[in-house]
Amino acid sequence: MASPQKKNSVRVTPKQVQDVAKLARLTIDKKDLDKFTASFEATLNWVAQLQEVDVADVPETSQVTGLSNITRPDRVRPGLGRDDFLAAAPAYEADQLKVRAIFSE
Amino acid sequence: MSHDHQNLAGLSLVEAAAGLEQKKFSALELLEDIIKRRDLVEPKVQSFLSTLDKQARLQAKKVDQERGHRHKLPALAGLPIAVKDNFNLKGSVTTAASKILENFVSPFDATAVARLKKAGAIIVGKTNLDEFAMGSSTERSAYKVTHNPWDLERVPGGSSGGSAAAVAADQCLAALGSDTGGSVRQPASFTNTVGLKPTYGRISRYGLLPLASSLDVVGTLTKTVADAALLLEALAGADPLDGTCRNEFAPNYTNLLHKDLNGIRIGVPKQMLEAIVEPDVEKHIRAAIKVLHGRGAKIVDVDLPHTKYSLPAYYIIMPAEASANLARYDGIRYGQSITRSKTVTPKNLLEVYTKSRSQGFGAEPKRRIMLGTYTLSHGYYDAYYRRAQKVRTLIKRDFDEAFKVADVLLTPTTPTPAFKIGAKTKDPLAMYAQDIMTSSVNIAGVPALSVPCGFVRGLPVGMQLIGPAFNEELLFSVGHAYQEETDLHTKKPALK
């Protein structure tokens, strides 16, 4: 199921689209769902052409700089001030960012 | 300080800098001419999302005062430059052309912006783009569509379409853009401007709203290759705020412009020629090859066998990284949030996320976030994302091999000239195909330069010069030599 072998063999259901949407913290309107699912499936079938490529023994490239473990001196630097931070905040109270509860009672 | 009434807005960066230094006109006069020009054509072109005239005028006056006192001013002093609206500019609204950042005021400057300011440039406004830089036409902006100055019924390209159109229409002397799969080069090709995509790690990405962190670069739209060299001098270099920015020596690019082309090997990859859709594009590419041959370059054939896989690889890697980068727009710390709503109360925290994001994001960001989430999820990660990263290695190896037999590669930038507004919005895959010649370059992380090389049905097309990593100076010398032999870059749109 995970590895598409034949052309146009990837199938996606509206339910799967809704599951992915939940993971992405998005909602797809019911009226758009079928059209979105069809176009989503078409895109997945198109990118699946990478299955044709022989990648045996080929390592992955995550980034091309060749850099790793870049560090900086452990010194305090000025950061974003509280006023700037709160100026952008959607909800705040007593100089603190206000959010909905994560845990219920 | 007097001058004949010249078309100051039509100058290049280099010409304007010389004019300012020789006191042919003042920075304020230059700025006012730019503002006048911008406002004249803006109803037709629609390049700008916001303008910064008040601050710009103050800065211009300051530059003029300093020129009175000081012997030498920084390299970009008094030059009016625009910035794509996915760069943070302190105190300005930065929207990324999305509703989710409507009214978001940047609390800091992106490093690229700070460097422009340090070099004395005057930032005149923020330009339009496809929402979160996702697109190839600037039609996906949540605010407005930018029109190609060469034919107002056509797109300027994308995602840096606002920046490209503004430079092409003389609404600014140059502009910053960003390039993840072609977003600087393709609009440059469509608008008869020069688009630079530097090496990944050449210019700091700090403060550029990220789309795909392993592919994004800061790029420039300019009127000439010499201008691109001048701008890169101000922008290039290490930055402790960007761990992917290499501490690689940045030479004085302007001084290296006039390098002799004798013996330089220009490689022409056949796979790129095969991807051309409009035959006249090939005609112009072949003519450009002849010009460079005339300047002493050697022409060789090269092979980039995995070219056709660069698009699907790009459309797996980029949405995957985008889905991670756009997770920060969650209605909690900044941006549009359902918690601000007077009519809807979210039931719980999950609804704060889903409702804020679903209302704030347009269709294309949603599509790409979903694609990325799917290909990164359990059961699909190996088949899609890991495989794409392996194909990425093969694409990079293609370039490494090509650069053993050629110094610079030459390809078309786009398969066709600019298409009509609305022509490709129904089918996402048709739009994605725009990146066929440009996306492999981002995958390999190497630098590329789009240079105007001809007109097809009255519409501009560009050629793309691709070089080895951190060798932008070679691209500049080839491009500059071409611009010494041709005058295509001096043509201006009629803007009727």
Coordinates of C-alpha atoms in Angstrom, one line a residue:
Chain A
M1 CA 0.0 0.0 0.0
A2 CA 2.8 2.4 0.9
S3 CA 4.9 1.8 -2.3
P4 CA 3.1 2.5 -5.6
Q5 CA 4.3 0.1 -8.2
K6 CA 2.1 0.6 -11.2
K7 CA 1.2 3.8 -13.0
N8 CA -1.8 5.6 -11.6
S9 CA -2.0 3.0 -8.8
V10 CA -2.2 5.5 -5.9
R11 CA -5.7 5.7 -4.5
V12 CA -6.8 8.2 -2.0
T13 CA -10.2 8.3 -0.3
P14 CA -11.9 11.4 1.0
K15 CA -11.6 9.9 4.5
Q16 CA -7.8 9.6 4.1
V17 CA -7.8 13.3 3.0
Q18 CA -9.7 14.3 6.1
D19 CA -7.2 12.3 8.3
V20 CA -4.2 14.0 6.7
A21 CA -6.0 17.3 7.1
K22 CA -6.4 16.7 10.8
L23 CA -2.6 15.9 11.1
A24 CA -1.9 19.2 9.3
R25 CA -4.3 21.0 11.5
L26 CA -6.5 22.0 8.6
T27 CA -10.0 21.4 7.5
I28 CA -11.3 20.8 4.0
D29 CA -14.8 22.0 3.4
K30 CA -17.2 19.2 2.6
K31 CA -18.2 21.0 -0.6
D32 CA -14.6 20.9 -1.8
L33 CA -13.7 17.5 -0.5
D34 CA -14.3 15.4 -3.6
K35 CA -12.6 17.8 -6.0
F36 CA -9.7 18.2 -3.6
T37 CA -9.3 14.4 -3.2
A38 CA -9.2 13.9 -7.0
S39 CA -6.6 16.6 -7.5
F40 CA -4.6 15.3 -4.5
E41 CA -4.7 11.8 -5.9
A42 CA -3.6 13.0 -9.3
T43 CA -0.6 14.8 -7.8
L44 CA 0.5 11.8 -5.8
N45 CA 0.3 9.7 -9.0
W46 CA 2.4 12.2 -10.8
V47 CA 5.2 12.4 -8.1
A48 CA 5.1 8.6 -7.9
Q49 CA 7.1 8.5 -11.2
L50 CA 10.2 8.6 -8.9
Q51 CA 9.5 4.9 -8.5
E52 CA 11.1 4.4 -11.9
V53 CA 14.5 5.6 -10.7
D54 CA 17.1 3.1 -9.5
V55 CA 18.2 4.4 -6.1
A56 CA 19.9 1.2 -4.8
D57 CA 22.9 2.1 -2.7
V58 CA 22.3 5.9 -3.2
P59 CA 22.5 7.9 0.0
E60 CA 20.0 10.6 0.8
T61 CA 20.9 14.3 0.5
S62 CA 19.1 16.4 3.1
Q63 CA 21.1 19.5 2.4
V64 CA 24.0 20.5 0.1
T65 CA 26.2 22.7 2.3
G66 CA 28.2 20.0 3.8
L67 CA 28.0 21.9 7.1
S68 CA 27.1 20.2 10.3
N69 CA 27.0 21.0 14.0
I70 CA 27.2 24.8 13.6
T71 CA 27.6 26.3 17.1
R72 CA 27.8 29.8 18.5
P73 CA 29.4 31.0 21.7
D74 CA 27.2 30.5 24.7
R75 CA 26.6 34.2 25.3
V76 CA 23.4 36.0 26.1
R77 CA 22.2 38.1 23.1
P78 CA 19.3 40.5 23.0
G79 CA 16.2 38.8 21.8
L80 CA 12.7 39.9 20.9
G81 CA 11.4 42.3 23.6
R82 CA 8.2 41.6 25.4
D83 CA 6.5 44.6 24.0
D84 CA 7.2 43.6 20.4
F85 CA 6.1 40.0 21.2
L86 CA 2.8 41.1 22.8
A87 CA 2.1 43.6 20.0
A88 CA 1.7 40.7 17.6
A89 CA -0.1 38.3 20.0
P90 CA -3.7 37.5 19.2
A91 CA -4.6 37.2 22.9
Y92 CA -2.8 38.3 26.0
E93 CA -3.5 39.1 29.6
A94 CA -1.2 40.6 32.3
D95 CA 1.8 40.7 29.9
Q96 CA 1.4 37.0 29.2
L97 CA 0.3 35.2 26.0
K98 CA -3.1 33.7 26.5
V99 CA -4.0 30.3 25.1
R100 CA -6.6 27.6 25.4
A101 CA -6.1 24.9 28.0
I102 CA -4.1 21.9 26.7
F103 CA -5.3 19.5 29.4
S104 CA -9.0 19.3 30.4
E105 CA -10.0 19.0 34.0
Chain B
M1 CA 22.2 70.4 -8.1
S2 CA 20.5 70.6 -11.4
H3 CA 20.0 68.2 -14.2
D4 CA 18.1 68.0 -17.5
H5 CA 14.9 66.3 -16.9
Q6 CA 16.1 62.8 -17.3
N7 CA 14.3 59.6 -16.9
L8 CA 15.9 58.8 -13.6
A9 CA 13.6 55.9 -12.9
G10 CA 14.8 54.2 -16.1
L11 CA 18.4 54.0 -14.9
S12 CA 20.2 50.9 -13.7
L13 CA 21.8 50.7 -10.2
V14 CA 25.2 51.3 -11.6
E15 CA 24.1 54.3 -13.7
A16 CA 22.2 55.8 -10.8
A17 CA 25.1 55.3 -8.3
A18 CA 27.4 57.1 -10.7
G19 CA 24.9 59.9 -11.2
L20 CA 24.5 60.4 -7.5
E21 CA 28.2 60.3 -6.9
Q22 CA 28.8 62.9 -9.7
K23 CA 26.0 65.0 -8.2
K24 CA 24.1 65.0 -11.5
F25 CA 20.9 64.6 -9.4
S26 CA 20.1 64.1 -5.7
A27 CA 18.9 61.0 -3.9
L28 CA 15.6 62.8 -3.2
E29 CA 15.2 63.7 -6.9
L30 CA 15.9 60.1 -7.9
L31 CA 13.4 58.8 -5.3
E32 CA 10.7 61.3 -6.4
D33 CA 11.1 60.2 -10.0
I34 CA 10.7 56.6 -8.9
I35 CA 7.6 57.3 -6.9
K36 CA 6.1 59.3 -9.7
R37 CA 6.8 56.4 -12.2
R38 CA 5.6 53.8 -9.7
D39 CA 2.3 55.6 -9.1
L40 CA 1.7 56.2 -12.8
V41 CA 1.9 52.6 -13.8
E42 CA 0.8 50.9 -10.6
P43 CA -2.9 50.8 -11.5
K44 CA -2.0 48.7 -14.5
V45 CA 0.8 46.6 -13.1
Q46 CA -0.1 46.1 -9.4
S47 CA 3.4 45.1 -8.2
F48 CA 3.2 46.5 -4.7
L49 CA 1.4 45.3 -1.6
S50 CA 2.6 48.3 0.5
T51 CA 4.8 51.3 0.1
L52 CA 7.2 53.1 2.5
D53 CA 7.3 56.6 1.0
K54 CA 7.5 58.5 4.3
Q55 CA 10.6 56.6 5.5
A56 CA 12.1 56.5 2.1
R57 CA 12.0 60.3 1.7
L58 CA 13.6 60.8 5.2
Q59 CA 16.4 58.3 4.2
A60 CA 16.9 60.0 0.8
K61 CA 17.3 63.4 2.5
K62 CA 19.8 61.9 5.0
V63 CA 21.8 60.4 2.1
D64 CA 21.9 63.8 0.4
Q65 CA 23.0 65.5 3.6
E66 CA 25.8 62.9 4.1
R67 CA 27.0 63.3 0.6
G68 CA 27.6 66.9 1.4
H69 CA 29.9 66.0 4.3
R70 CA 31.5 62.7 3.5
H71 CA 34.0 61.7 1.0
K72 CA 32.6 58.3 0.1
L73 CA 29.2 56.8 0.8
P74 CA 28.4 53.1 1.1
A75 CA 27.9 51.3 -2.3
L76 CA 24.1 51.4 -2.5
A77 CA 23.6 54.9 -1.0
G78 CA 20.4 56.5 -2.2
L79 CA 19.3 53.7 -4.5
P80 CA 15.6 52.9 -4.4
I81 CA 15.1 49.1 -4.1
A82 CA 11.9 47.1 -3.4
V83 CA 11.6 44.0 -1.3
K84 CA 9.4 40.9 -1.8
D85 CA 6.8 40.7 0.9
N86 CA 8.1 37.5 2.4
F87 CA 11.0 39.3 3.9
N88 CA 10.7 40.8 7.4
L89 CA 11.3 44.5 7.4
K90 CA 11.1 46.0 10.9
G91 CA 8.0 48.2 11.3
S92 CA 6.5 47.2 8.0
V93 CA 3.5 45.0 7.4
T94 CA 4.8 41.6 6.1
T95 CA 2.1 39.4 4.7
A96 CA 3.7 36.8 2.4
A97 CA 0.7 37.6 0.3
S98 CA -1.4 35.6 2.7
K99 CA -4.5 36.5 4.8
I100 CA -3.0 34.6 7.7
L101 CA -0.4 37.4 8.1
E102 CA -2.8 40.3 7.3
N103 CA -1.7 43.2 9.4
F104 CA 1.4 41.4 10.8
V105 CA 4.0 44.0 11.6
S106 CA 7.6 42.7 11.4
P107 CA 9.4 43.2 14.7
F108 CA 12.8 42.7 13.1
D109 CA 14.8 43.0 9.8
A110 CA 15.8 40.1 7.7
T111 CA 19.5 40.0 7.4
A112 CA 19.3 40.6 3.6
V113 CA 17.2 43.7 4.3
A114 CA 19.5 44.9 7.1
R115 CA 22.5 44.5 4.7
L116 CA 20.7 46.6 2.0
K117 CA 20.0 49.3 4.6
K118 CA 23.6 49.1 5.8
A119 CA 24.8 49.7 2.2
G120 CA 22.6 52.8 2.1
A121 CA 19.8 51.5 -0.1
I122 CA 16.4 53.1 0.2
I123 CA 13.6 50.5 0.5
V124 CA 10.5 51.8 -1.3
G125 CA 8.0 49.1 -0.7
K126 CA 7.0 45.4 -0.4
T127 CA 6.1 43.6 -3.6
N128 CA 3.5 41.0 -4.4
L129 CA 4.1 37.3 -4.6
D130 CA 2.3 34.0 -4.8
E131 CA 1.1 33.2 -1.3
F132 CA 4.0 32.0 0.8
A133 CA 6.1 31.9 -2.4
M134 CA 4.1 28.9 -3.6
G135 CA 3.5 29.4 -7.3
S136 CA 4.8 30.4 -10.7
S137 CA 2.6 33.2 -11.7
T138 CA 1.8 35.6 -8.7
E139 CA -1.9 34.7 -9.3
R140 CA -2.0 32.9 -6.0
S141 CA -1.6 36.1 -3.9
A142 CA -4.4 36.5 -1.5
Y143 CA -4.5 40.2 -2.3
K144 CA -4.2 40.8 -6.0
V145 CA -2.8 39.6 -9.3
T146 CA 0.3 41.4 -10.7
H147 CA 0.3 42.0 -14.5
N148 CA 3.2 41.6 -16.8
P149 CA 4.3 45.1 -18.0
W150 CA 5.1 43.5 -21.4
D151 CA 1.4 42.4 -21.8
L152 CA -1.0 43.3 -19.1
E153 CA -3.2 40.2 -19.8
R154 CA -0.3 38.0 -19.0
V155 CA 1.4 36.9 -15.8
P156 CA 4.7 38.3 -14.7
G157 CA 5.8 34.8 -13.5
G158 CA 6.2 33.8 -9.9
S159 CA 6.5 33.7 -7.1
S160 CA 8.6 36.9 -7.2
G161 CA 6.3 38.4 -9.8
G162 CA 5.8 41.7 -8.0
S163 CA 9.5 42.3 -7.7
A164 CA 10.1 41.3 -11.4
A165 CA 7.3 43.5 -12.7
A166 CA 8.4 46.4 -10.6
V167 CA 11.9 46.3 -12.0
A168 CA 10.7 45.8 -15.5
A169 CA 8.3 48.8 -15.2
D170 CA 11.0 51.1 -13.7
Q171 CA 9.0 51.3 -10.4
C172 CA 12.3 50.6 -8.6
L173 CA 15.9 50.2 -9.6
A174 CA 16.2 46.6 -8.3
A175 CA 14.3 44.2 -6.0
L176 CA 14.9 41.4 -3.6
G177 CA 13.2 38.1 -4.4
S178 CA 13.4 34.5 -3.2
D179 CA 14.0 31.4 -5.2
T180 CA 13.0 27.9 -4.1
G181 CA 12.3 26.2 -7.5
G182 CA 12.7 29.1 -9.9
S183 CA 10.8 31.9 -8.3
V184 CA 13.4 34.6 -9.2
R185 CA 14.6 33.2 -12.5
Q186 CA 11.2 32.4 -14.1
P187 CA 9.7 35.9 -13.5
A188 CA 13.0 37.4 -14.8
S189 CA 12.6 35.4 -18.0
F190 CA 9.0 36.6 -18.4
T191 CA 9.8 40.3 -17.8
N192 CA 13.1 40.9 -19.6
T193 CA 15.0 41.4 -16.3
V194 CA 18.1 39.7 -14.8
G195 CA 17.3 37.2 -12.1
L196 CA 20.0 35.8 -9.8
K197 CA 19.6 32.7 -7.8
P198 CA 22.9 32.5 -5.7
T199 CA 24.4 29.3 -4.3
Y200 CA 22.5 27.9 -1.3
G201 CA 24.4 29.3 1.6
R202 CA 25.7 32.4 -0.1
I203 CA 23.2 34.9 1.3
S204 CA 21.7 34.6 4.8
R205 CA 18.1 33.4 4.9
Y206 CA 17.5 34.8 8.4
G207 CA 14.2 36.7 8.4
L208 CA 13.1 35.3 5.0
L209 CA 9.8 33.6 5.7
P210 CA 10.8 30.0 5.0
L211 CA 9.1 27.8 2.5
A212 CA 11.6 24.9 2.0
S213 CA 14.6 25.3 4.2
S214 CA 17.0 23.2 2.1
L215 CA 16.0 24.8 -1.1
D216 CA 15.1 28.5 -0.4
V217 CA 17.6 31.2 -1.3
V218 CA 17.5 35.0 -1.3
G219 CA 17.7 36.3 -4.9
T220 CA 17.7 39.5 -6.8
L221 CA 15.8 41.0 -9.8
T222 CA 17.8 43.7 -11.6
K223 CA 18.0 45.5 -15.0
T224 CA 21.5 44.3 -15.8
V225 CA 24.1 41.7 -14.9
A226 CA 26.4 44.4 -13.6
D227 CA 23.6 45.5 -11.2
A228 CA 23.2 41.9 -9.9
A229 CA 27.0 41.8 -9.2
L230 CA 26.8 45.1 -7.3
L231 CA 23.8 43.9 -5.2
L232 CA 25.4 40.5 -4.4
E233 CA 28.4 42.3 -2.9
A234 CA 26.2 43.9 -0.3
L235 CA 24.2 40.8 0.4
A236 CA 26.7 37.9 0.4
G237 CA 28.5 36.6 3.4
A238 CA 28.4 34.6 6.6
D239 CA 25.7 35.3 9.2
P240 CA 25.7 33.9 12.8
L241 CA 21.9 34.0 12.6
D242 CA 21.8 31.5 9.8
G243 CA 23.6 28.2 10.4
T244 CA 23.2 27.2 6.7
C245 CA 25.0 30.2 5.5
R246 CA 28.6 29.2 4.7
N247 CA 31.5 31.3 5.8
E248 CA 32.7 31.4 2.2
F249 CA 34.8 34.3 0.9
A250 CA 32.7 36.8 -1.1
P251 CA 34.9 38.5 -3.7
N252 CA 34.3 42.0 -5.2
Y253 CA 32.0 40.8 -8.0
T254 CA 32.0 44.1 -9.9
N255 CA 35.8 43.9 -10.3
L256 CA 35.5 40.4 -11.8
L257 CA 32.9 41.3 -14.4
H258 CA 35.3 41.8 -17.3
K259 CA 37.0 38.4 -17.2
D260 CA 38.0 37.2 -20.6
L261 CA 35.7 34.4 -21.9
N262 CA 38.5 32.7 -23.9
G263 CA 38.5 29.0 -23.4
I264 CA 35.5 29.0 -21.0
R265 CA 33.6 25.8 -21.7
I266 CA 29.9 26.4 -22.0
G267 CA 27.9 23.1 -21.6
V268 CA 24.5 22.8 -23.2
P269 CA 22.4 20.0 -21.6
K270 CA 20.3 18.3 -24.3
Q271 CA 17.6 17.3 -21.8
M272 CA 16.9 21.0 -21.2
L273 CA 16.6 21.7 -24.9
E274 CA 14.2 18.8 -25.3
A275 CA 11.9 20.4 -22.6
I276 CA 11.3 23.5 -24.7
V277 CA 7.7 23.9 -25.7
E278 CA 7.9 26.9 -28.0
P279 CA 10.4 26.5 -30.9
D280 CA 11.4 30.2 -31.0
V281 CA 12.8 29.8 -27.5
E282 CA 15.3 27.3 -28.9
K283 CA 16.2 29.7 -31.7
H284 CA 17.1 32.4 -29.2
I285 CA 19.1 30.0 -27.1
R286 CA 21.1 28.9 -30.2
A287 CA 21.7 32.6 -31.1
A288 CA 23.0 33.3 -27.6
I289 CA 25.3 30.3 -27.8
K290 CA 26.7 31.9 -31.0
V291 CA 27.3 35.2 -29.3
L292 CA 29.2 33.6 -26.5
H293 CA 31.2 31.5 -28.9
G294 CA 32.1 34.7 -30.7
R295 CA 33.6 36.0 -27.5
G296 CA 35.9 33.1 -27.2
A297 CA 33.8 30.5 -25.3
K298 CA 34.0 26.8 -26.2
I299 CA 30.7 25.0 -26.6
V300 CA 30.4 21.4 -25.3
D301 CA 27.5 18.9 -25.0
V302 CA 26.6 17.8 -21.5
D303 CA 24.2 15.3 -20.1
L304 CA 21.9 15.8 -17.1
P305 CA 20.2 12.4 -17.3
H306 CA 17.9 12.8 -14.3
T307 CA 16.4 16.2 -15.4
K308 CA 12.9 14.8 -15.8
Y309 CA 12.9 13.5 -12.3
S310 CA 13.8 16.9 -10.8
L311 CA 10.2 18.1 -10.9
P312 CA 8.6 15.2 -9.0
A313 CA 11.5 15.2 -6.6
Y314 CA 11.0 18.9 -6.0
Y315 CA 7.3 18.5 -5.5
I316 CA 7.9 15.9 -2.8
I317 CA 10.8 17.6 -1.0
M318 CA 9.4 21.2 -1.1
P319 CA 5.9 20.5 0.2
A320 CA 7.3 18.2 2.9
E321 CA 9.6 21.0 4.2
A322 CA 6.8 23.6 3.7
S323 CA 4.4 21.6 5.8
A324 CA 6.9 21.8 8.6
N325 CA 7.7 25.5 8.1
L326 CA 4.1 26.6 7.9
A327 CA 3.2 24.8 11.1
R328 CA 4.2 28.0 12.9
Y329 CA 1.1 29.8 11.6
D330 CA -1.1 28.4 14.3
G331 CA -3.1 31.4 15.5
I332 CA -1.2 31.4 18.9
R333 CA 1.7 33.8 18.8
Y334 CA 1.0 36.1 15.8
G335 CA -1.0 36.4 12.6
Q336 CA -4.7 35.8 12.0
S337 CA -6.3 33.8 14.7
I338 CA -9.8 32.6 15.3
T339 CA -9.4 33.9 18.9
R340 CA -9.7 37.4 17.5
S341 CA -13.1 36.6 16.0
K342 CA -16.1 38.3 17.4
T343 CA -18.5 35.7 16.0
V344 CA -16.8 32.3 16.3
T345 CA -15.6 30.8 19.6
P346 CA -13.3 27.8 19.2
K347 CA -14.4 24.8 21.2
N348 CA -10.8 23.8 22.2
L349 CA -7.2 24.3 21.3
L350 CA -7.4 22.0 18.3
E351 CA -10.1 24.3 16.8
V352 CA -7.9 27.3 17.4
Y353 CA -5.3 25.7 15.1
T354 CA -7.6 24.2 12.5
K355 CA -10.0 27.2 12.2
S356 CA -7.2 29.8 12.2
R357 CA -5.2 27.9 9.5
S358 CA -8.2 27.0 7.4
Q359 CA -9.4 30.5 7.3
G360 CA -6.0 32.1 6.9
F361 CA -4.4 29.9 4.2
G362 CA -5.3 29.9 0.5
A363 CA -5.9 26.8 -1.6
E364 CA -2.3 26.3 -2.7
P365 CA -0.7 26.5 0.7
K366 CA -3.3 24.0 1.9
R367 CA -2.6 21.7 -1.0
R368 CA 1.1 21.7 -0.4
I369 CA 0.9 21.4 3.4
M370 CA -1.4 18.4 2.8
L371 CA 1.0 16.8 0.3
G372 CA 3.9 17.3 2.6
T373 CA 2.0 15.9 5.6
Y374 CA 1.0 12.8 3.6
T375 CA 4.5 12.1 2.2
L376 CA 6.1 12.5 5.6
S377 CA 3.6 10.3 7.5
H378 CA 4.1 6.8 8.7
G379 CA 3.9 4.3 5.9
Y380 CA 4.6 6.7 3.1
Y381 CA 7.9 8.4 4.3
D382 CA 10.2 5.8 2.6
A383 CA 8.3 5.6 -0.6
Y384 CA 8.1 9.3 -1.2
Y385 CA 10.3 11.5 1.0
R386 CA 13.3 9.3 1.5
R387 CA 13.2 8.2 -2.2
A388 CA 13.1 11.9 -3.3
Q389 CA 16.2 12.6 -1.1
K390 CA 18.0 9.8 -2.9
V391 CA 17.0 11.1 -6.3
R392 CA 18.2 14.5 -5.1
T393 CA 21.7 12.9 -4.7
L394 CA 21.5 11.6 -8.3
I395 CA 20.5 15.1 -9.6
K396 CA 23.4 16.7 -7.6
R397 CA 25.8 14.1 -9.1
D398 CA 24.6 15.0 -12.6
F399 CA 25.7 18.5 -12.0
D400 CA 29.0 17.5 -10.5
E401 CA 29.8 15.4 -13.5
A402 CA 28.7 18.1 -15.9
F403 CA 31.0 20.6 -14.2
K404 CA 34.0 18.3 -14.9
V405 CA 33.6 19.0 -18.6
A406 CA 32.1 22.4 -18.6
D407 CA 32.6 25.6 -16.6
V408 CA 29.1 27.0 -17.0
L409 CA 25.9 25.4 -18.3
L410 CA 23.5 27.2 -20.6
T411 CA 19.8 26.4 -20.8
P412 CA 16.5 28.2 -21.4
T413 CA 15.0 29.5 -18.2
T414 CA 11.4 28.7 -19.2
P415 CA 9.8 26.4 -21.8
T416 CA 7.7 29.3 -23.1
P417 CA 7.3 33.0 -22.6
A418 CA 4.6 34.4 -20.2
F419 CA 1.2 32.8 -20.4
K420 CA -2.1 34.5 -20.0
I421 CA -3.6 35.2 -16.6
G422 CA -5.9 32.4 -15.7
A423 CA -4.5 29.9 -18.3
K424 CA -2.9 27.5 -15.8
T425 CA -4.9 28.0 -12.6
K426 CA -7.3 25.2 -13.2
D427 CA -4.7 22.4 -13.2
P428 CA -2.0 22.5 -10.5
L429 CA 0.2 20.1 -12.4
A430 CA 0.3 22.4 -15.5
M431 CA 1.5 25.2 -13.2
Y432 CA 4.1 22.9 -11.6
A433 CA 5.6 22.1 -15.0
Q434 CA 6.8 25.7 -15.3
D435 CA 9.7 24.8 -13.0
I436 CA 11.1 22.1 -15.3
M437 CA 14.3 24.0 -16.2
T438 CA 14.8 25.7 -12.9
S439 CA 14.0 23.3 -10.0
S440 CA 17.0 21.0 -10.5
V441 CA 19.2 23.9 -9.8
N442 CA 17.7 24.4 -6.3
I443 CA 17.9 20.7 -5.6
A444 CA 21.7 20.8 -6.4
G445 CA 22.1 24.1 -4.5
V446 CA 24.2 25.6 -7.3
P447 CA 23.9 29.2 -8.5
A448 CA 22.1 30.3 -11.7
L449 CA 21.4 33.6 -13.5
S450 CA 18.6 34.3 -15.9
V451 CA 19.6 36.8 -18.6
P452 CA 17.2 38.3 -21.3
C453 CA 18.0 36.6 -24.6
G454 CA 15.2 37.4 -27.0
F455 CA 11.5 38.1 -27.8
V456 CA 8.9 35.5 -28.9
R457 CA 5.7 37.0 -30.2
G458 CA 6.8 40.3 -28.6
L459 CA 7.3 38.6 -25.2
P460 CA 10.7 38.3 -23.5
V461 CA 12.4 35.0 -22.8
G462 CA 15.6 34.4 -20.8
M463 CA 18.5 32.1 -20.9
Q464 CA 19.8 30.4 -17.7
L465 CA 23.5 30.2 -16.9
I466 CA 24.3 27.7 -14.2
G467 CA 27.6 27.5 -12.4
P468 CA 29.4 25.5 -9.8
A469 CA 28.8 26.3 -6.1
F470 CA 30.1 29.7 -5.0
N471 CA 31.1 30.6 -8.5
E472 CA 28.7 33.5 -9.1
E473 CA 31.5 35.5 -10.6
L474 CA 31.7 33.2 -13.5
L475 CA 28.0 33.6 -14.2
F476 CA 28.4 37.4 -14.0
S477 CA 31.3 37.5 -16.5
V478 CA 29.5 35.3 -19.0
G479 CA 26.3 37.2 -18.6
H480 CA 28.0 40.6 -18.7
A481 CA 29.9 39.7 -21.9
Y482 CA 26.6 38.7 -23.5
Q483 CA 25.1 42.1 -22.5
E484 CA 28.1 43.9 -24.0
E485 CA 27.3 42.2 -27.3
T486 CA 23.5 42.6 -27.3
D487 CA 21.0 45.3 -26.2
L488 CA 18.0 43.2 -25.3
H489 CA 18.3 44.2 -21.6
T490 CA 17.8 47.9 -22.6
K491 CA 14.4 47.3 -24.1
K492 CA 11.5 48.6 -22.1
P493 CA 7.8 47.6 -22.2
A494 CA 5.4 50.1 -23.8
L495 CA 2.9 49.7 -21.0
K496 CA -0.2 50.6 -22.8

